[in-house]
Structure formats: C-alpha cells, structure tokens
Amino acid sequence: MAGTRSSARQAANAAANTSPASSQSQSAANKDSNAGAKRKGGPTTSPQAKRGRKGSKKEQTTLEDTLPNQATENEPKDTEMKDGSGAPPSQAPETDSKDTEMKDEKEAPSGQTPEDESKDTEMKGETVAPTAEGQETTLAQEGSTRNPTSEDSATANGKSSDQEKLATSSGEPEQTTEVNGKQDGTEEANVTTGGDAVEESSKREDSTPSSILEKGIIYFFFRGRVGINEPSDVSDIARSYIILRPLPHGAKLGDGPIGDAGQNRMLALPKKVLPVSPKDRFMTFVEKTNVSMDEIKSNLSSSDYMTKTAGSRHTPAAAPIGEGVYAITSTGRETHLAYILTIPSEVSEVQEGVGLKQRGSFVTTAKNPETAAPAGASLPKGAEYPKEILDEFRGRGWMPLQPKLLDYENTQFLVIGHNEGALEKATVPQPEDQKENKEEPKEEMEKLEHEDDLRVEHLKGDDSVFEDLGLSSKEYPKLQTTW
C-alpha cells in the first residue's frame, strides 16, 4: 500500500513538473495555427504594392498620414473647379493609393494630376494674363480661396469706368460695346488710359466724309512784345500762333486731356491777326512739326536775356485766346482750314481783335518752295519736300494745302478770309460722299465740338487748355478775353 502511494505521489509530481512546458508548447502550437490561418485567409498583396512599401511598415504609415492632409488642401480648389467648369474631382482614392505606393519609384505627385495642376494654376492667375472680363470671372470663381488684389480691382473698376465715360461723352452706347469687346484689351488700353481722351471708332470712320482731309484739336495763342506781359491792344502783340493736334479720321472724344502722340504742329502768323475778308491774304508758316508737348511748351514759355544797350530784357509767355476743333476740308478746287471754338464759349473783344470768330474758316493755298515769293513774304529757307510732292505742284507757284505738307518745317501757305458763311463754304457736301450716305462735313465738326465741350466741362473749364498742353497755369497768363 505504501509502495503504491509512493508511486502515485511520484507520478503526480512528475505531471506537475511537465505541465508548464506542455502548456507553453500547446500555446505556441495554437499561435502557429492561428498565424497559418491568417496567412491562408488574409488578403494577398500585389507585387506592385510590395515594391512600393519595400517591407517598411513605418514608411507606409507616414505616407498614409500625409495623404489626407494633401487631399484636404486640394479639396476647396477641386470643388471650385467642379462648380465652375463641371470637371470631375481631381483623383479617385484608388489612384491616390497607387500614386502613393509608386512615389519612391516614379516620383509622381500625390493627390493631383497634371491636368488638375494646370486648372489650379489658372485659378491662381499664374498663367497668361486674362483680360479685364477674364479677371472678373476669375475673382468670382475663386471665392474665399483668395482675396482680390488691388491690381485685379483696378482693372475691373477701370473697365467699368471707361464704359461709363464712353456712354456719357459720346452718346453711342452701342459703339462702347464694339470698342470694349476686344478680347486682347489693346484697343481699350490705348482708348482710355494714360490721360488720353481720344477714342477710335470704326463706325465713326465709316460715316466721316472723305472731304474732311484731317480733323483735330486747335489752339490759338499770342505773345506780347518784349516787356509787355498783358497786351492792351493788337499793337502790343509780337506774334500769334496756331497749334494743331491731329486726330485719327474715325476718332471721337471722351473724358480727360488729350494724350501726347508726338504729332503736334506749331504754326506762326507774322501778321499777328487772322484774315476777316477775301482781301486779307496772310502768310503762315510751319515753325515746328511732329513734336512733343514738351517742345511746344519750351516755345511758348517766357525767357530773359541780356543786351548791350538795354540790359536785361524779358520775353513774356504766350497767352491762350481760344481752343476748339478744326478740319482741313476740300471743296474740289480749294482747301479750307475750318474751326469751331469751344473756349471761350462766347468770343469777346480780344478774340474779335485778332480775327477769331465762334465759327470760321480760311481758304488755304501752299507755296512752291522752288518758285519766287513776294518781297518780305518768304523765309530764308523753304520747306524741303521730296520729289513726289514737288511734282504735284506741276511747276505752279501754288496749290491747295494738303495735310501732309504740314509735316515739313518751313512750309508756307496763305490763309484767305471769307466775308460771311465761312464755315458753310468750307463744309459743302461733295457728291461722292452724298452717294455713299456719309455725314456732311459740318455735322461731323459739330459732333466733334460737342464732345470737346463735354470734355472741357469735365476738366477745368478754360484752364483745360493748360492741362491739354501739359502747361502750368501758374507759369502762363490766363485765357484772355478783354484787353
């Protein structure tokens, strides 16, 4: 019995000693079995994904953590693109996963395709600069993505302002659409920017009669004798001047001063006054041509000089006495320099004293520089015309004035007065223009003068002469109407 209990006790101790090992072995076996089951039942990984991960769990986790942030950054842009253009979202999640897994091998950007990058760039305004209309659309699409810059606002507001100017000054809103409808914006920048009130219109050009050879803005000045700043009568005038600023044939006037195109002409009248009857035939010559306003200003400004006998002498600055519109017209065998004054609104004793009227014109005839001139009525050096212009004289001493002759310094031409109806005589409609239903020359001049009147009213009244010519009203006498 004792032997049996001793054997049983030894067997129990032996079983107790071996049970931990058996438990560990059984647990290990169970783990291996579970792991095998997982390998058999788990999803298979594509060779492409294995290449992308390179067996690095840490690297994969880092990339997955960054993908949602990039998607979140791109989400507003993609949403705006979809709302504005109907384009699909930039990328599906499967594409994002493949791009992420292939990033190390192909270095492809994640979360965006090249097409999406191009669209986002256009929305940011980093591609070709859009027109004013395009900028307004871009700002509306971007919404809260970014605030409009001052440049965007200036462009958009500038366009709106220009449209209001065109509609107000010319009264032709349909033409405003035609001008501002240019997609490249070039014509619109030339029309209304840089202080230039000149606006070109194809419709206006088609309606302008061919008998108007040239049109533009005209200014009348006179200069007092040495030491006389304010002439008290015509005898105190040393010389009178006419300044012509040609405009394009189809031009109309908007708001603002006239821009400097460098095509200004300065004409001198040695007789000091203008002709008032057919008996008056006064020689005029081109003193400066195709010059900037800076050069015109230097010729109109005052000067001081020293003499041996009288000492210091002062030449006063030229004073304006009128501004308006002009046209060089053809009536067949004659040409005319016609004008309508805008400033002053009513002529006074000064204007009447020098022969200026509210509306007037002169017959104009140019001198052949190769023929002799009347004594005391010629310049030491005549105009240097090319052969083709000289041939147009056909050996004669005079021919009707053509605008191209005014582009040569020292061109000499006569201005001959009219008795009555001077403007009407200069603007007689020509048969060829009537056949084509073009406007009469007088109507075109009146329309241009009305536009100039509105322009001057919006500037500084009589002082707009100085603003147009880039002169300081403090350095020049005011527009003179009384002696």
Short mmCIF file of N, CA and C in Angstrom, two decimals, residues 190-191 193-198 217 219 243-248 256-265 289-298 455 466-471:
data_model
loop_
_atom_site.label_atom_id
_atom_site.label_comp_id
_atom_site.label_asym_id
_atom_site.label_seq_id
_atom_site.Cartn_x
_atom_site.Cartn_y
_atom_site.Cartn_z
N ASN A 190 -5.29 101.68 -75.24
CA ASN A 190 -4.93 102.85 -76.00
C ASN A 190 -5.99 103.92 -75.93
N VAL A 191 -7.38 103.47 -75.82
CA VAL A 191 -8.51 104.40 -75.88
C VAL A 191 -8.60 105.26 -74.63
N THR A 193 -6.73 104.97 -71.44
CA THR A 193 -5.75 105.02 -70.38
C THR A 193 -4.69 106.06 -70.69
N GLY A 194 -3.87 106.40 -69.69
CA GLY A 194 -2.76 107.31 -69.88
C GLY A 194 -3.19 108.74 -70.10
N GLY A 195 -4.39 109.15 -69.65
CA GLY A 195 -4.84 110.51 -69.82
C GLY A 195 -5.20 110.87 -71.24
N ASP A 196 -5.57 109.91 -72.05
CA ASP A 196 -5.89 110.17 -73.46
C ASP A 196 -7.39 110.07 -73.65
N ALA A 197 -8.02 111.20 -74.09
CA ALA A 197 -9.46 111.23 -74.30
C ALA A 197 -9.85 110.78 -75.70
N VAL A 198 -8.89 110.45 -76.55
CA VAL A 198 -9.17 110.09 -77.93
C VAL A 198 -9.62 108.63 -77.99
N ILE A 217 -7.77 118.91 -82.77
CA ILE A 217 -7.94 119.97 -81.78
C ILE A 217 -7.04 121.14 -82.17
N TYR A 219 -5.61 125.18 -81.07
CA TYR A 219 -5.40 126.17 -80.01
C TYR A 219 -4.86 127.44 -80.65
N ILE A 243 -1.77 126.08 -82.86
CA ILE A 243 -1.25 124.73 -82.57
C ILE A 243 -2.30 123.73 -83.02
N LEU A 244 -1.89 122.81 -83.87
CA LEU A 244 -2.77 121.76 -84.38
C LEU A 244 -2.39 120.42 -83.78
N ARG A 245 -3.40 119.70 -83.32
CA ARG A 245 -3.18 118.35 -82.78
C ARG A 245 -4.07 117.39 -83.56
N PRO A 246 -3.55 116.77 -84.62
CA PRO A 246 -4.38 115.90 -85.47
C PRO A 246 -4.91 114.69 -84.71
N LEU A 247 -6.10 114.25 -85.10
CA LEU A 247 -6.73 113.06 -84.54
C LEU A 247 -6.95 112.05 -85.66
N PRO A 248 -7.07 110.76 -85.32
CA PRO A 248 -7.42 109.76 -86.34
C PRO A 248 -8.73 110.10 -87.03
N GLY A 256 -11.25 113.60 -70.21
CA GLY A 256 -9.83 113.69 -69.91
C GLY A 256 -9.07 114.56 -70.89
N PRO A 257 -7.81 114.83 -70.60
CA PRO A 257 -6.97 115.62 -71.51
C PRO A 257 -6.58 114.80 -72.73
N ILE A 258 -6.14 115.50 -73.77
CA ILE A 258 -5.69 114.85 -74.99
C ILE A 258 -4.28 114.30 -74.77
N GLY A 259 -4.08 113.03 -75.05
CA GLY A 259 -2.76 112.41 -74.87
C GLY A 259 -1.76 112.95 -75.89
N ASP A 260 -0.50 112.90 -75.51
CA ASP A 260 0.58 113.41 -76.38
C ASP A 260 1.07 112.30 -77.29
N ALA A 261 0.68 112.38 -78.57
CA ALA A 261 1.12 111.39 -79.56
C ALA A 261 2.37 111.83 -80.31
N GLY A 262 2.91 113.01 -79.96
CA GLY A 262 4.12 113.50 -80.63
C GLY A 262 3.89 113.94 -82.06
N GLN A 263 2.65 114.29 -82.41
CA GLN A 263 2.33 114.72 -83.77
C GLN A 263 1.87 116.17 -83.80
N ASN A 264 2.27 116.94 -82.83
CA ASN A 264 1.80 118.32 -82.72
C ASN A 264 2.51 119.22 -83.72
N ARG A 265 1.78 120.23 -84.19
CA ARG A 265 2.34 121.21 -85.13
C ARG A 265 2.15 122.62 -84.56
N THR A 289 6.97 120.89 -86.28
CA THR A 289 6.06 119.84 -86.71
C THR A 289 6.47 118.49 -86.13
N ASN A 290 5.47 117.65 -85.88
CA ASN A 290 5.70 116.31 -85.31
C ASN A 290 6.56 116.38 -84.06
N VAL A 291 6.18 117.26 -83.16
CA VAL A 291 6.95 117.43 -81.93
C VAL A 291 6.07 117.09 -80.73
N SER A 292 6.74 116.86 -79.60
CA SER A 292 6.03 116.56 -78.35
C SER A 292 5.57 117.86 -77.71
N MET A 293 4.73 117.70 -76.69
CA MET A 293 4.24 118.87 -75.99
C MET A 293 5.33 119.55 -75.19
N ASP A 294 6.38 118.81 -74.81
CA ASP A 294 7.49 119.44 -74.11
C ASP A 294 8.17 120.48 -74.98
N GLU A 295 8.31 120.19 -76.26
CA GLU A 295 8.94 121.15 -77.16
C GLU A 295 8.01 122.33 -77.44
N ILE A 296 6.71 122.04 -77.56
CA ILE A 296 5.76 123.14 -77.72
C ILE A 296 5.81 124.05 -76.50
N LYS A 297 5.88 123.44 -75.33
CA LYS A 297 5.91 124.22 -74.09
C LYS A 297 7.14 125.12 -74.04
N SER A 298 8.28 124.61 -74.46
CA SER A 298 9.50 125.42 -74.43
C SER A 298 9.41 126.61 -75.39
N ARG A 455 -15.99 117.34 -72.74
CA ARG A 455 -14.67 117.02 -72.19
C ARG A 455 -14.12 118.20 -71.39
N PHE A 466 -4.42 124.45 -70.53
CA PHE A 466 -3.11 124.17 -69.92
C PHE A 466 -2.95 122.68 -69.64
N GLU A 467 -4.02 122.03 -69.18
CA GLU A 467 -3.93 120.61 -68.87
C GLU A 467 -3.71 119.80 -70.15
N ASP A 468 -4.39 120.19 -71.23
CA ASP A 468 -4.19 119.50 -72.50
C ASP A 468 -2.75 119.60 -72.98
N LEU A 469 -2.18 120.77 -72.86
CA LEU A 469 -0.84 121.02 -73.39
C LEU A 469 0.26 120.74 -72.38
N GLY A 470 -0.11 120.27 -71.20
CA GLY A 470 0.89 119.98 -70.18
C GLY A 470 1.55 121.22 -69.63
N LEU A 471 0.83 122.34 -69.63
CA LEU A 471 1.36 123.61 -69.13
C LEU A 471 0.87 123.87 -67.71
#
